[in-house]
Structure formats: C-alpha cells, structure tokens
Amino acid sequence: MSNYNIKHFEEYFQIYRKSVRDPELFWEEIAEEHFIWRKRWDKVLSWDFNKPEIKWFEGSKLNITENCIDRHLRTKGDKTAILFEPNDPNSPAEHITYKKLHERVCRMSNVLKEQGVSKGDRVCIYLPMIPELAVATLACARIGAIHSVVFAGFSSTALATRINDSDCKIVITSDGSYRGGKTIDLKGIVDEALTHCNGVSTTLVVNRIGSDVEMKEGRDKWLQPLLDSASLQFEPEIMDAEDPLFILYTSGSTGKPKGMVHSTAGYMVYAAYTFKNIFNYKEQDVYWCTADIGWITGHSYIVYGPLANGATTVMFEGVPSYPDFGRFWQIVEKHKVTQLYTAPTAIRALAKENIEFVENYDLSSLRVLGTVGEPINEEAWHWYNDNVGKKKSPIVDTWWQTETGGIMISPIPFCTPTKPTYATLPFPGIQPALMDENGEEIKGNQVDGRLCIKYPWPSIARTIWGDHQRYKDTYFSAFKNMYFTGDGALRDEVGYYRITGRVDDVIIVSGHNLGTAPIEDAINEHPAVAESAIVGFPHDIKGNALYGYVILKESGESRDHDNLRKEINQIITEHIGPIAKLDKIQFVNGLPKTRSGKIMRRILRKIAGKDTANLGDTSTLLNPEVVQEIMDNVL
Ligand code: 7RM
C-alpha cells in the first residue's frame, strides 16, 4: 500500500488511521519517497500550540523549485508545465515546457539577484495572470527571497499597506492588464501606491498591453531586456525547512490585513500530496484551476502542488464572461481539460446563463470537478454535477484556508462517496474537532459547533508577519491547544463535515474574504459619514453581498443620497478595491449596540437578509428603539 496514492475508500480509512496513530512516521514516509532533499531532517515535528511554535522536517535542506522544476527535466523536459491561455481567445495559447520554465525561472532569478535581491528579502509581485507571475514567484523561491503576491485587483492603498507591512524592497508589475474587453492601468496603481512606500527602490515592469506608461528614472525598469541578457542557469539557494517561502495577506476582523507566513518543506509536502490525491492526478492530465495566483488557491493548486507532481497546469488570464459565457467550456474543450477547480460564485454566475453556452462544447475530457472558497449551495452543486460533470465526474468540495496552506477537508474522488454541500471527510493527517461555546469538544455525530484542528499538519502557517502575538490571539486562544478556523461546521450521522460559514466578522463575497472593519474604516473616511456597519446578505451569484448601514453627520443629511452612495463606493474602491463595494447602502439614525458598545451585527444581518421573524435576544441592547426604524426603511 502506498500512502501517496489513495485508491479506494477502505484504503483511505487505513491511511487516515495510520496518519493519526503515528503522524510523524506517516509524514516522514511521504516526505522521504516523493521529494528531493539536499539534507535529511533531524526531527520530523516539534510543536507547541500554546507558544505557538510549529516546525516540520527540522534540519533538512532543500529548494522547492528543484522539486517543482529541475527534477522533472530529465524525464519530462518537453512536457508542458504551464499552459497559458490568454484573455483574447484569438491569441494563441502558450505551452511552456518544463525545460522552458527552468530557463525562464533561472533568467528571472539572475535578474532579481542583479537587482540586489537576496535570501530572506521580501519581493512584492503585483501582476495579472500571465506566465511572468508564476515565473517571478518561482524565481523568488529559487533565490530564497520571500514572495508576497498581491492580487492585481487590489487598490493602490491596499497594495501600499501590504508592501509596507512586509517591507518589500522591490515590486514586480506590468504596464497594464487585460480583463475581458477592458484594460487596467496596473502601473498607475503601483505608482500611486509607491508614493506611500519609501522602502521600494526598484520596480520591474512587464510589457503586457503595450501602453504608454511613465517610467520613473532610477526606479522603474522594463523587465524583458534584463531577462534577455540574463544567464539561463541559476543554482538554487539551499534553504532550511523552516525558512519562509512566502507571505500572503488575508483579511482579519480588525483593520489590518494579516500577512500569513508559510515555510518551505512542510508546505511543499502537503501541497504536493493533497494535489495528487484530491484531483486524482495522472501523468497525461491537463489540470485547470481557475483561481488567481494572488490567492492561496493559486499558490498551492496552480503553482506549487501541480508542478511538484510534474503536472500540466493551465493558467487563464481572462474572465468567465469574455467574449461570452461559454469561455470556460471552450477552454475545457480546446485543451481537453481533465480536472476543473473553480469557485461556487463562478458556478452560480454561469448557471444563470443560457445552458447552450455549456452544451455547445465537448466536455467529455473532464474527470474530476472541484469547488473552493465558500459553502456551495445545493442548487449550484447539482447544476455543476449535471451539466458540467454529466453526473459522472465526482465533485470535490474542498474546505481550507489561506492559513492552512492546503486542502483540509474534502472527498477523495473515486474513493469518498460525495454528498451535496458536504466537504465530507478530513484528509489524512488532519484531525478536526467541533467545539461548543464553553470550550468543550463536542463528540459524536449529528452535532454542530466551531471548527478547530487538534494537531499540526505540515502546511499550517507559522506566524503572522511582524505580529506573532496576533497569530496566537487569532488562532490559538479561543480554544485551548487547538487551532481555531473561524468557521462553523456540522457533522452528520456518518461523520461527514459540512462547513456552514464564518462565525467571525469576515464576510465572503464571491469567494473573497472581506473583513468588515477595513471596509467600515474606509466608509468612515467620507467627510459626511459619522459611523457605519457592514453585514453580508444572501446573493444569488456572489453568495453574499455587502449591505452597509451608515449614519450621516449633520452636514451630510441634506445631501443627495444617491450621490453619497456613489462617493462611499468610490472610497471603498480606492481603499480596498472594487470587490468590496456595497450593493446596498441604508442611511440610518442609529445602530443597535450592546452596552459595551459593540454593534449587534447579528440583528443587522437578519434585517438585511429580510429574516426578521425572530430577531433573537435584543435584551442586551442599549437602544432597542433603533431596530424598528431600521426595519421600516430596509432596502
Ligand atoms: C481556500 C480559501 C477561507 C475561508 C474558510 C471558509 C471558506 C473555503 C470552503 C469554504 C465552505 C468550502 N482560502 N471556505 N472553502 N467554506 N466550503 N469548500 O478559500 O483564506 O481565502 O478563505 O473560506 O469560511 O474559512 S481563504
């Protein structure tokens, strides 16, 4: 029995039991057999959730790009590593072989070195979904620099906050990006951000759209000429297991984003092992994850997981609606995609369109379908299963987080019987627990509670950049000796898990985690606004949309409300990005507050969701009278 390749349900249980009985032996065997190590570890695991401190494969030495690229050169140098599908369906796709990827990553590594980047330095990557994004990410890993990829839909303020938080000295960007029929001026956004970032000495600019951008003397450099004159060889820097590989920001329930730090060896092992099994990866497959590399899903399941397995991974620059709503299906047919991994929000958006968009294409190459990012509703699950998978491709509903580095709870296709809306069972090595409000574990089945993990797994984030105390407070303080996920979940009669959603002030809109606090902070910057509160409400396509309750200052009361709404969304766009715009804005005279001054979001959530039959306990409210008034004017 190979632990690396789980073939049937009985075997899953055997492997799972083994992973719990002796986690160190279990992970050691996987690490030993499937990766290249420059030096073996001295100790598989040491951990303390109270400190908190977690170390995997301590003492070992490696470079993740040697595992993702170099070791495949001999056996599959001419195989496509990255299959780039551009925004414009009439432009040719680009097949980047492992050999070519090696060459490009080496060139980029040399350029970064020449620009003064060395081991441990932070590099901010702000690029659209073009090959340079993957290449730059891997080049950082090759030279031992810590990449911080910022999703290129974030605003200049959000970008500046992230650059400054991790003190990046260099930014890699492009002149602009294509998004469907539009172009976006990325370089302009970077220029604006850098007026607030003193630590950045260099920006490297990819020419993607050929726009006429201003290049700041001494700071901005076109990347291509530097790459052209760089050498094709670059010896990988030999890293320690626990050296940070990357920082990736995720929203929290307070204002500042959290820079989650992932380290090298454990992350690599876990991303590779989950990819192999959860996507039933086989040598000839063409795997496509539609996420952006700016999110953790892209890091683990476009770049590192697939490449560590020598897979062909599709990178798509465009959007599902351009040139029409058939684009995803056209790409599946064109490249004979075998695994499709996408988000419920995309499924719901496509399900709303004419079914002919799907039926026009041959989807028979598909073998496994995946979903991630938020709970998938039953209707969307069936639409995906019936129309895309034709009832023969298992759906893997994969639950995980930026913080977990890899998929935690998911069916294994052709092993685990699926059940709509259920992420089903923990992956080997993952020990979930449901907790009650008193901090006790809820045992048995047919129960629900707060989802925690009892034991470390190799790819758990090791800290929050620059704020270890916050790491401890956020994840290890709610429940003793447990990692707290922030999600609620239920366990059914056979032990399957269904994730019910966030139990904190994070709202998931179209699969993007948004903290309420930063949005409220942005709104409150408007000179006419006194106070605000944001909640989510159910939305057909986005899953949740944002509803804002805004108290105006006296000066604002006489102003035109529709104009104010526009201005508020404008401020949000500037501070965070268009994804955080509010669908509805209600101007109110007061917000329901507890005596300790906390806004009762629970009540606001019910009102926004038109679910006011039972508002729950309002006895702790300081100002119960505002509730009726808000209800009377709900949008
Ligand atoms: C991978 C990713 C994490 C949050 C997480 C959940 C929610 C993700 C599912 C899900 C239900 C799923 N990372 N979430 N996957 N909820 N079913 N299959 O999305 O850091 O951006 O978000 O997303 O609330 O805590 S993330």
XYZ file of C-alpha atoms and ligand atoms in Angstrom:
661
model
C 0.000 0.000 0.000
C 1.389 3.370 -0.977
C 0.355 6.198 1.290
C 0.950 8.625 -1.552
C -1.717 7.273 -3.853
C -5.063 6.554 -2.203
C -7.088 4.226 -4.410
C -10.240 3.199 -2.618
C -12.410 4.099 0.333
C -11.215 1.307 2.606
C -7.635 2.350 1.916
C -8.477 5.942 2.814
C -9.607 4.797 6.263
C -6.474 2.694 6.769
C -4.226 5.556 5.735
C -6.207 8.037 7.795
C -5.948 5.881 10.909
C -2.235 5.492 10.396
C -1.837 9.257 9.997
C -3.485 9.808 13.370
C -1.822 6.929 15.190
C 1.686 7.957 14.217
C 1.682 11.306 12.384
C 5.450 11.616 12.348
C 6.040 8.246 10.772
C 3.239 8.911 8.314
C 4.601 12.239 7.075
C 8.169 11.037 7.153
C 7.404 8.245 4.704
C 5.698 10.623 2.309
C 8.489 13.196 2.531
C 11.148 10.569 2.021
C 9.728 8.933 -1.063
C 8.482 11.810 -3.140
C 10.872 14.742 -2.894
C 14.495 15.726 -3.331
C 16.273 16.759 -0.164
C 19.773 18.231 -0.091
C 19.961 17.104 3.517
C 17.607 14.899 5.509
C 15.763 16.207 8.573
C 16.847 15.559 12.138
C 13.343 15.714 13.537
C 10.001 15.313 11.765
C 7.912 17.523 14.034
C 8.130 19.705 17.072
C 5.170 21.753 18.165
C 3.528 23.747 20.891
C 0.136 25.333 20.186
C 0.472 27.491 23.312
C 3.586 29.354 22.277
C 2.612 28.818 19.401
C 5.501 27.227 17.513
C 5.390 24.544 14.829
C 8.333 23.044 12.959
C 8.316 20.274 10.368
C 11.301 18.408 8.935
C 13.689 20.486 11.001
C 17.310 20.300 9.953
C 16.516 19.352 6.372
C 17.749 21.366 3.399
C 16.050 21.807 0.059
C 14.883 24.155 -2.618
C 11.237 23.908 -3.618
C 11.949 24.857 -7.253
C 14.352 21.961 -7.581
C 11.390 19.786 -6.607
C 8.954 21.625 -8.862
C 11.180 22.006 -11.919
C 14.718 20.591 -12.058
C 13.908 17.042 -11.070
C 11.399 16.731 -13.929
C 13.850 17.884 -16.611
C 15.344 14.506 -17.356
C 12.090 12.565 -17.643
C 9.675 15.223 -18.847
C 11.628 18.241 -20.017
C 9.446 18.542 -23.122
C 6.164 18.120 -21.289
C 4.040 21.256 -20.858
C 4.381 22.574 -17.324
C 2.325 25.744 -17.713
C -0.334 26.046 -20.374
C -1.093 29.731 -20.711
C -4.490 30.667 -22.134
C -4.577 34.427 -22.807
C -7.514 36.772 -22.296
C -8.064 37.100 -26.033
C -9.455 33.803 -27.349
C -7.895 34.549 -30.735
C -4.364 34.814 -29.392
C -2.506 31.520 -29.341
C -2.141 29.578 -26.113
C 1.434 29.194 -24.914
C 2.840 25.793 -23.940
C 5.711 26.331 -21.530
C 7.602 23.078 -21.168
C 9.485 22.111 -18.028
C 12.727 22.890 -19.875
C 11.472 26.308 -20.899
C 10.108 27.009 -17.419
C 13.505 26.140 -15.966
C 15.145 28.554 -18.362
C 12.705 31.364 -17.617
C 12.877 30.914 -13.845
C 16.684 30.886 -13.987
C 16.762 34.071 -16.064
C 14.350 35.773 -13.666
C 16.404 34.596 -10.681
C 19.509 36.138 -12.215
C 17.707 39.407 -12.830
C 16.469 39.547 -9.243
C 19.959 38.832 -7.941
C 21.405 41.582 -10.147
C 18.811 43.960 -8.763
C 20.140 43.274 -5.301
C 17.554 40.794 -4.043
C 18.956 38.093 -1.810
C 17.829 35.337 0.528
C 15.236 36.478 3.042
C 14.349 39.726 1.218
C 10.672 40.363 0.515
C 9.539 40.821 -3.063
C 6.100 42.133 -3.890
C 4.555 40.680 -7.041
C 1.603 42.618 -8.440
C 0.874 41.031 -11.796
C -2.067 39.787 -13.836
C -2.447 36.074 -14.621
C 0.384 35.908 -17.161
C 3.331 33.463 -17.180
C 5.647 36.058 -15.606
C 3.544 35.822 -12.442
C 4.328 32.132 -11.978
C 7.906 32.641 -13.150
C 8.543 35.523 -10.722
C 7.014 33.550 -7.858
C 9.238 30.563 -8.575
C 12.300 32.770 -9.100
C 11.860 34.220 -5.618
C 11.679 30.704 -4.230
C 14.780 29.739 -6.190
C 16.893 32.536 -4.754
C 15.363 32.187 -1.280
C 13.574 35.531 -1.330
C 10.130 35.650 0.257
C 7.400 36.394 -2.264
C 4.381 38.435 -1.372
C 1.940 38.160 -4.244
C -0.773 40.810 -4.092
C -3.896 40.104 -6.164
C -3.870 42.610 -9.034
C -7.471 43.612 -8.318
C -6.453 45.321 -5.078
C -6.327 49.103 -4.966
C -3.229 51.272 -4.559
C -3.948 51.821 -0.855
C -4.330 48.096 -0.210
C -1.139 47.452 -2.188
C 0.807 50.107 -0.269
C -0.313 48.673 3.087
C 0.923 45.224 2.062
C 4.227 46.484 0.624
C 4.958 48.419 3.805
C 3.828 45.743 6.236
C 6.426 43.277 4.980
C 8.952 45.899 3.938
C 9.333 44.814 0.321
C 12.273 46.400 -1.455
C 11.207 45.550 -4.970
C 7.890 45.348 -6.836
C 7.306 43.298 -9.969
C 4.375 44.554 -12.037
C 3.208 45.172 -15.596
C 2.238 48.198 -17.632
C -1.349 47.054 -17.519
C -3.628 44.065 -17.660
C -6.456 42.731 -19.783
C -9.733 41.888 -18.136
C -12.322 40.812 -20.654
C -12.880 43.748 -23.001
C -11.179 46.234 -20.685
C -7.617 47.132 -19.815
C -6.470 48.149 -16.355
C -3.651 50.571 -15.669
C -1.650 48.482 -13.188
C 1.472 50.609 -13.425
C -0.564 53.696 -12.497
C -1.849 51.885 -9.407
C 1.692 50.915 -8.431
C 2.947 54.488 -8.958
C 0.218 55.783 -6.693
C 0.942 53.118 -4.052
C 4.669 53.847 -4.107
C 4.127 57.465 -3.128
C 3.455 55.883 0.295
C 6.274 53.302 0.258
C 9.749 54.606 0.971
C 11.389 51.207 1.136
C 10.911 50.312 -2.534
C 13.993 51.061 -4.606
C 13.141 49.185 -7.783
C 10.137 48.201 -9.850
C 10.447 45.701 -12.671
C 7.796 46.169 -15.322
C 6.461 43.539 -17.711
C 5.210 44.889 -21.001
C 1.827 43.195 -21.311
C -0.538 45.627 -23.027
C 1.930 47.958 -24.734
C 0.557 51.066 -23.080
C 2.475 54.268 -22.769
C 3.452 54.316 -19.110
C 5.674 56.723 -17.257
C 8.938 55.108 -16.173
C 10.460 56.771 -13.146
C 14.155 57.341 -13.677
C 16.333 55.166 -11.471
C 13.395 53.197 -10.079
C 11.417 51.648 -12.946
C 12.965 49.130 -15.332
C 11.458 47.169 -18.203
C 11.882 43.513 -17.368
C 12.278 41.994 -20.831
C 15.671 43.484 -21.780
C 17.057 42.407 -18.403
C 15.747 38.868 -18.923
C 17.153 38.755 -22.453
C 20.662 39.380 -21.272
C 20.453 37.121 -18.193
C 22.030 33.684 -17.953
C 19.959 30.511 -18.410
C 21.448 28.822 -15.384
C 20.931 29.576 -11.756
C 21.919 27.280 -8.924
C 19.050 27.114 -6.427
C 19.719 28.563 -2.999
C 19.690 25.785 -0.430
C 17.028 26.560 2.145
C 16.232 25.322 5.623
C 12.934 23.523 6.082
C 11.506 26.334 8.161
C 12.784 29.259 6.075
C 9.784 31.342 4.994
C 8.712 30.637 1.435
C 6.064 33.312 1.113
C 3.785 35.809 2.770
C 0.187 36.013 1.669
C -2.236 38.545 3.098
C -5.701 37.639 4.248
C -8.357 39.842 5.829
C -8.992 39.713 9.501
C -11.721 41.045 11.704
C -9.666 44.105 12.605
C -8.428 46.691 10.155
C -5.005 45.466 9.160
C -4.582 42.506 6.791
C -2.699 39.537 8.218
C 0.493 38.533 6.424
C 0.344 34.762 6.769
C 3.827 33.263 6.621
C 4.298 29.841 5.055
C 7.538 27.935 5.336
C 9.266 25.718 2.834
C 9.402 21.982 3.488
C 6.059 21.272 5.148
C 4.175 23.442 2.678
C 5.762 21.650 -0.268
C 4.998 18.172 1.068
C 1.400 18.976 1.897
C 0.587 20.890 -1.310
C 2.004 18.073 -3.430
C 0.356 15.211 -1.541
C -3.103 16.815 -1.458
C -2.899 17.758 -5.138
C -2.067 14.225 -6.193
C -4.956 12.630 -4.333
C -7.710 15.219 -4.269
C -7.511 15.802 -8.006
C -6.790 12.159 -8.848
C -3.827 13.391 -10.857
C -2.477 11.159 -13.633
C 0.520 11.732 -15.881
C -1.364 12.699 -19.067
C -3.801 15.078 -17.384
C -4.395 18.729 -18.167
C -5.387 20.296 -14.882
C -7.063 23.685 -14.634
C -7.646 25.751 -11.533
C -9.450 28.990 -12.401
C -8.308 30.913 -9.305
C -5.823 33.777 -9.446
C -2.292 33.175 -8.160
C -2.942 36.200 -5.944
C -4.951 33.888 -3.658
C -3.772 30.846 -1.720
C -5.681 28.548 -4.088
C -3.448 29.746 -6.900
C -0.254 29.402 -4.860
C -0.938 25.820 -3.806
C -3.011 24.471 -6.698
C -1.850 26.361 -9.778
C 1.839 26.640 -8.966
C 3.389 24.506 -6.251
C 1.121 21.422 -5.946
C 0.807 20.671 -9.665
C 4.451 21.445 -10.522
C 5.746 19.329 -7.632
C 3.890 16.433 -9.298
C 5.216 17.253 -12.777
C 1.717 18.119 -13.976
C 0.448 20.372 -16.747
C -1.273 23.322 -15.093
C -3.432 25.776 -17.017
C -3.120 29.485 -16.306
C -6.029 31.551 -17.597
C -5.662 35.310 -17.929
C -9.275 36.167 -18.642
C -12.736 36.062 -17.096
C -15.605 33.542 -17.479
C -17.807 36.065 -19.320
C -15.482 37.118 -22.133
C -16.005 37.041 -25.042
C -19.156 35.281 -23.820
C -20.313 32.954 -21.058
C -19.061 29.931 -22.964
C -15.400 30.761 -22.380
C -14.713 28.229 -19.601
C -16.280 25.442 -21.630
C -14.484 26.486 -24.777
C -11.174 26.249 -22.885
C -12.071 22.833 -21.457
C -12.797 21.555 -24.970
C -9.775 23.211 -26.576
C -7.201 21.883 -24.118
C -9.049 18.675 -23.174
C -9.013 19.670 -19.534
C -9.282 16.699 -17.169
C -9.730 18.473 -13.818
C -11.564 21.750 -13.343
C -11.229 23.509 -9.991
C -13.350 26.631 -9.543
C -15.489 28.569 -7.052
C -19.212 28.429 -6.246
C -19.576 32.080 -7.247
C -18.359 31.282 -10.777
C -20.639 28.242 -10.951
C -23.666 30.296 -9.918
C -22.856 33.045 -12.414
C -22.538 30.530 -15.255
C -25.632 28.602 -14.186
C -27.703 31.752 -14.677
C -26.822 31.938 -18.350
C -28.345 30.028 -21.235
C -27.496 26.331 -20.941
C -26.424 26.354 -24.610
C -23.204 28.021 -23.544
C -22.330 24.726 -21.881
C -23.943 22.377 -24.372
C -22.078 23.875 -27.326
C -18.833 22.348 -26.161
C -17.446 18.867 -25.723
C -16.683 18.434 -22.037
C -16.044 14.691 -22.190
C -12.373 15.119 -21.187
C -13.398 16.162 -17.646
C -12.843 13.555 -14.954
C -12.844 15.480 -11.647
C -14.585 18.733 -10.676
C -13.547 20.832 -7.729
C -15.001 23.713 -5.768
C -13.483 26.014 -3.154
C -13.825 29.348 -1.405
C -17.221 29.257 0.275
C -20.030 26.846 1.001
C -21.579 25.581 -2.219
C -25.359 25.638 -2.188
C -27.326 22.586 -3.236
C -28.640 24.109 -6.464
C -25.193 25.106 -7.693
C -23.808 21.677 -6.736
C -26.447 19.905 -8.840
C -26.030 22.254 -11.767
C -22.264 21.595 -11.759
C -22.768 17.864 -11.345
C -25.478 17.512 -14.021
C -24.371 19.938 -16.719
C -20.614 20.030 -16.415
C -19.791 16.633 -14.932
C -22.714 14.890 -16.698
C -23.219 13.005 -13.429
C -20.034 11.044 -13.934
C -17.290 13.316 -12.604
C -17.083 13.401 -8.830
C -17.188 16.864 -7.248
C -14.543 17.559 -4.640
C -15.857 20.245 -2.305
C -12.547 21.289 -0.756
C -12.558 23.186 2.505
C -9.389 25.007 3.552
C -7.928 28.455 4.244
C -5.013 30.759 3.468
C -3.748 29.796 6.908
C -3.899 26.041 6.303
C -1.791 26.192 3.119
C -3.574 23.199 1.606
C -6.909 21.376 1.421
C -8.043 20.057 4.801
C -11.479 18.502 4.383
C -12.511 17.079 1.029
C -13.690 13.950 -0.704
C -11.042 11.929 -2.492
C -12.536 11.290 -5.931
C -13.423 7.685 -6.773
C -12.943 6.905 -3.057
C -15.230 9.033 -0.930
C -18.929 8.976 -1.830
C -19.887 12.633 -2.266
C -22.871 14.370 -0.708
C -24.079 17.767 -1.984
C -22.909 20.710 0.173
C -20.639 18.482 2.278
C -16.851 18.734 2.222
C -17.090 15.196 3.684
C -14.005 13.823 5.460
C -10.657 15.096 6.728
C -7.636 14.442 4.559
C -5.027 12.090 6.078
C -3.126 13.905 8.811
C -5.966 16.304 9.609
C -7.696 15.958 12.977
C -10.782 18.187 13.147
C -12.817 18.880 16.271
C -16.137 20.666 16.844
C -16.190 22.857 19.934
C -19.008 24.379 21.945
C -19.178 27.867 23.470
C -17.746 26.618 26.743
C -14.613 25.379 25.088
C -15.562 21.724 25.288
C -15.168 19.346 22.394
C -18.469 18.015 21.043
C -18.066 14.318 20.394
C -20.292 12.048 18.390
C -22.218 12.636 15.198
C -25.189 14.811 14.209
C -23.736 17.802 16.029
C -22.552 21.261 15.123
C -20.008 23.645 16.557
C -16.935 25.697 15.921
C -14.423 24.008 13.715
C -10.950 23.516 15.179
C -7.953 21.349 14.330
C -6.317 19.415 17.148
C -2.940 18.522 15.743
C -0.453 20.273 13.426
C -0.197 19.419 9.743
C 2.835 20.255 7.590
C 1.484 23.335 5.801
C -0.020 25.288 8.691
C 1.070 28.970 8.542
C 3.830 29.549 11.075
C 3.137 33.126 12.072
C 1.712 36.477 11.007
C 4.496 38.599 9.554
C 5.697 41.016 12.232
C 2.956 40.132 14.706
C 3.319 36.769 16.373
C 1.033 37.857 19.205
C -1.812 38.375 16.751
C -1.181 34.896 15.345
C -1.570 33.489 18.818
C -4.639 35.598 19.630
C -6.438 34.852 16.387
C -5.867 31.128 16.025
C -4.729 29.618 19.314
C -6.534 31.497 22.054
C -10.238 30.772 21.537
C -9.767 27.090 22.429
C -7.006 25.586 24.476
C -4.496 23.570 22.488
C -6.420 23.910 19.256
C -6.112 25.788 16.007
C -9.403 27.720 15.585
C -10.521 28.144 11.979
C -13.134 30.881 12.436
C -15.694 28.644 10.692
C -18.754 26.846 11.973
C -19.434 23.298 10.829
C -21.734 20.364 11.383
C -21.004 16.674 11.375
C -23.715 14.395 10.019
C -24.712 10.909 11.067
C -21.795 9.227 9.295
C -19.174 11.797 10.294
C -19.211 13.927 7.146
C -18.485 17.628 7.664
C -20.465 20.477 6.223
C -18.957 23.928 6.618
C -21.679 26.411 7.473
C -19.691 29.647 7.236
C -17.732 32.186 9.214
C -18.530 32.780 12.846
C -16.485 35.999 12.982
C -16.599 39.365 11.240
C -15.301 38.102 7.942
C -17.752 38.090 5.023
C -17.098 36.006 1.940
C -18.174 37.813 -1.211
C -17.690 35.958 -4.486
C -15.213 33.758 -2.688
C -13.136 36.702 -1.447
C -12.665 37.106 2.288
C -13.501 40.611 3.345
C -13.140 41.880 6.876
C -15.918 44.223 7.972
C -13.524 46.526 9.815
C -11.392 47.722 6.905
C -14.498 48.452 4.855
C -16.076 50.382 7.703
C -12.815 52.261 8.192
C -12.888 53.253 4.531
C -16.512 54.433 4.649
C -15.855 56.441 7.755
C -13.256 58.435 5.852
C -16.082 60.110 3.942
C -16.484 63.587 5.451
C -20.279 63.250 5.675
C -20.228 59.869 7.451
C -20.425 59.545 11.225
C -20.480 55.797 11.647
C -21.135 52.642 9.673
C -21.673 48.909 9.949
C -21.346 46.313 7.226
C -23.056 42.939 7.055
C -23.453 40.287 4.402
C -26.785 39.276 2.901
C -27.561 36.337 0.621
C -26.920 36.983 -3.067
C -27.737 34.639 -5.970
C -24.336 34.827 -7.586
C -21.884 36.255 -5.103
C -23.035 34.038 -2.244
C -23.026 37.088 -0.030
C -23.249 40.727 -0.995
C -22.489 43.668 1.272
C -25.114 45.788 2.977
C -23.986 48.987 4.642
C -25.788 50.859 7.394
C -24.499 54.410 7.503
C -25.107 57.176 9.998
C -24.554 60.598 8.471
C -23.160 63.626 10.186
C -25.463 66.620 10.278
C -23.611 68.114 7.346
C -24.473 65.067 5.269
C -28.162 64.891 5.956
C -29.176 67.480 3.389
C -27.054 65.871 0.658
C -28.371 63.816 -2.230
C -28.390 60.214 -1.039
C -27.671 58.601 -4.376
C -24.608 60.781 -4.800
C -23.439 59.886 -1.335
C -23.818 56.197 -2.145
C -21.608 56.640 -5.208
C -18.991 58.532 -3.232
C -18.937 55.904 -0.497
C -18.379 53.127 -3.010
C -15.703 55.228 -4.643
C -13.830 55.499 -1.349
C -14.141 51.762 -0.796
C -12.770 51.125 -4.280
C -9.806 53.367 -3.553
C -9.054 51.848 -0.159
C -9.695 48.183 -0.793
C -10.792 47.516 -4.350
C -13.993 47.117 -6.339
C -14.673 43.668 -4.830
C -15.577 45.363 -1.541
C -18.209 47.709 -2.972
C -21.582 47.732 -1.207
C -24.675 46.509 -3.044
C -26.994 48.391 -0.716
C -26.492 51.406 1.488
C -29.157 52.374 4.004
C -28.851 55.671 5.841
C -29.920 55.260 9.452
C -30.144 57.376 12.599
C -28.581 54.839 14.913
C -27.074 51.361 15.056
C -28.167 48.695 17.534
C -25.443 48.480 20.158
C -24.719 46.397 23.197
C -23.986 48.075 26.442
C -20.328 47.531 25.961
C -20.617 49.495 22.740
C -20.402 46.598 20.275
C -22.572 46.832 17.211
C -25.027 43.910 17.179
C -24.299 42.659 13.712
C -26.480 39.642 14.247
C -29.560 41.875 14.164
C -28.339 43.931 11.231
C -27.617 40.739 9.337
C -31.165 39.486 9.852
C -32.675 42.780 8.750
C -30.515 42.931 5.620
C -31.427 39.326 4.832
C -35.163 40.082 5.358
C -35.271 37.440 8.045
C -36.843 39.405 10.876
C -39.420 36.920 12.167
C -37.139 36.074 15.038
C -34.554 38.692 15.851
C -33.252 36.738 18.817
C -32.321 38.232 22.123
C -32.370 42.036 21.988
C -32.395 42.485 25.745
C -28.776 43.460 25.936
C -29.327 46.355 23.552
C -28.648 49.834 24.715
C -31.008 51.377 22.148
C -33.731 48.879 21.092
C -35.786 51.668 19.512
C -33.484 51.981 16.507
C -34.260 48.435 15.421
C -37.837 49.154 14.342
C -36.789 52.260 12.497
C -34.111 50.372 10.579
C -36.591 47.615 9.724
C -39.143 50.113 8.422
C -36.656 51.557 5.960
C -34.851 48.417 4.859
C -33.762 48.343 1.200
C -9.049 28.346 0.094
C -9.660 29.623 0.577
C -11.030 30.688 3.771
C -12.481 30.625 4.156
C -12.785 29.495 5.096
C -14.262 29.257 4.825
C -14.380 29.497 3.338
C -13.270 27.872 1.764
C -14.807 26.341 1.560
C -15.264 27.328 2.460
C -17.217 26.149 2.756
C -15.658 25.216 1.286
N -8.921 30.346 1.464
N -14.290 28.265 2.551
N -13.557 26.713 1.158
N -16.480 27.223 3.052
N -16.852 25.175 1.907
N -15.307 24.242 0.434
O -10.749 29.961 0.179
O -8.456 32.094 3.156
O -9.488 32.756 1.078
O -10.816 31.594 2.716
O -13.290 30.357 3.007
O -15.040 30.194 5.511
O -12.515 29.867 6.421
S -9.374 31.762 2.100
